[in-house]
Coordinates of C-alpha atoms in Angstrom, one line a residue:
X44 CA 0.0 0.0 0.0
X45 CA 1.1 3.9 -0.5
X46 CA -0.1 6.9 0.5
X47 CA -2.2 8.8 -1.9
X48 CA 0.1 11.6 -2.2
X49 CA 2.5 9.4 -3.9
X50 CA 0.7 8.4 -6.6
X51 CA 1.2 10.2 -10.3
X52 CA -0.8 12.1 -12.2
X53 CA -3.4 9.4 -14.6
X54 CA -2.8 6.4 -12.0
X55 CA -5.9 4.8 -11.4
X56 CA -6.3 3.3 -7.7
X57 CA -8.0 1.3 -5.0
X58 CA -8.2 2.5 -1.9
X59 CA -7.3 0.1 0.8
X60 CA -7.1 2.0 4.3
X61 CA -7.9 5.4 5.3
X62 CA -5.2 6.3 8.5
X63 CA -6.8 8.1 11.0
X64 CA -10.6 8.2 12.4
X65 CA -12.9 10.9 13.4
X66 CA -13.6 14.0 11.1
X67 CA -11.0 13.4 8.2
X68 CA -12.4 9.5 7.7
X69 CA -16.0 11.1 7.9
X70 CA -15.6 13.2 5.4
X71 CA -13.9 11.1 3.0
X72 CA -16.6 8.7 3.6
X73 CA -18.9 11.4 3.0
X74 CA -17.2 12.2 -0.9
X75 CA -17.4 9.1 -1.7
X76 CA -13.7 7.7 -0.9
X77 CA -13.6 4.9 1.2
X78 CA -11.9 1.2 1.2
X79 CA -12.8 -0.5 -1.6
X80 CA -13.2 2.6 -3.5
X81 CA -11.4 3.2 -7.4
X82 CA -10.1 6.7 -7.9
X83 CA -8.0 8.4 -10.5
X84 CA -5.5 11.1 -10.4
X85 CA -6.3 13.8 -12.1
X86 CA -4.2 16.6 -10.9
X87 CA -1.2 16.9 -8.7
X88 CA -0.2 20.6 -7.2
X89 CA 2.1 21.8 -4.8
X90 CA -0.3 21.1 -2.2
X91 CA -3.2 19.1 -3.1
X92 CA -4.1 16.1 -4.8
X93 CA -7.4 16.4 -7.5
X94 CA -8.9 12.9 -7.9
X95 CA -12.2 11.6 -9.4
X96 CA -14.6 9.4 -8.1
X97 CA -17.9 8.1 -9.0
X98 CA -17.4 10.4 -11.6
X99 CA -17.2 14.0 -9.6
X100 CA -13.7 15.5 -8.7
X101 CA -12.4 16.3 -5.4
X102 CA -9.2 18.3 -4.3
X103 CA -7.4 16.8 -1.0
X104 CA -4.5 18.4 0.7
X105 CA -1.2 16.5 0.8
X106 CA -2.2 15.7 4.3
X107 CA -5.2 14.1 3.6
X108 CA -4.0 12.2 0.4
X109 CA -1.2 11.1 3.0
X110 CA -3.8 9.3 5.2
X111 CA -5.5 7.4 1.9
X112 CA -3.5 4.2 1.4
X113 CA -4.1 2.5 -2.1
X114 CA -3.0 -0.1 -4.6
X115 CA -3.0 0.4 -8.3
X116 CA -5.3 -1.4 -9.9
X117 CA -4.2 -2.6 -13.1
X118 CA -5.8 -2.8 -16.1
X119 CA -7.9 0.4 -15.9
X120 CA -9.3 2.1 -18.7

């Protein structure tokens, strides 16, 4: 596993543990991003991540895309 913020601009991903509890996993449960979850990368910035799921696109701070673990999934279209 490796923490969102590592991940490159295009990758598509599974998310398969979210760090932390309390207000940050609420409201990445409340986007749409929890385990289980497939996101892409649409956008890296200095300090934020941009990333699409279920087809709407959120920004997360390196901090937060720090907490997302994930594993590529391969074969994504």
């Amino acid at each position: 596993m490796v923490p969102l913020s590592l991940m490159k601009e295009g990758d598509h991903v599974r998310v398969e543990h979210i760090s932390g509890t309390g207000y940050l996993a609420s409201t990445l449960s409340q986007l749409g991003i929890s385990v289980g979850e497939e996101l892409m990368i649409i956008q890296k910035a200095n300090e934020s991540v941009i990333v699409r799921v279920r087809g709407s696109r959120y920004a997360l701070g390196t901090g937060a895309a720090s907490m997302v673990l994930v594993k590529p999934v391969s074969g994504a279209a």
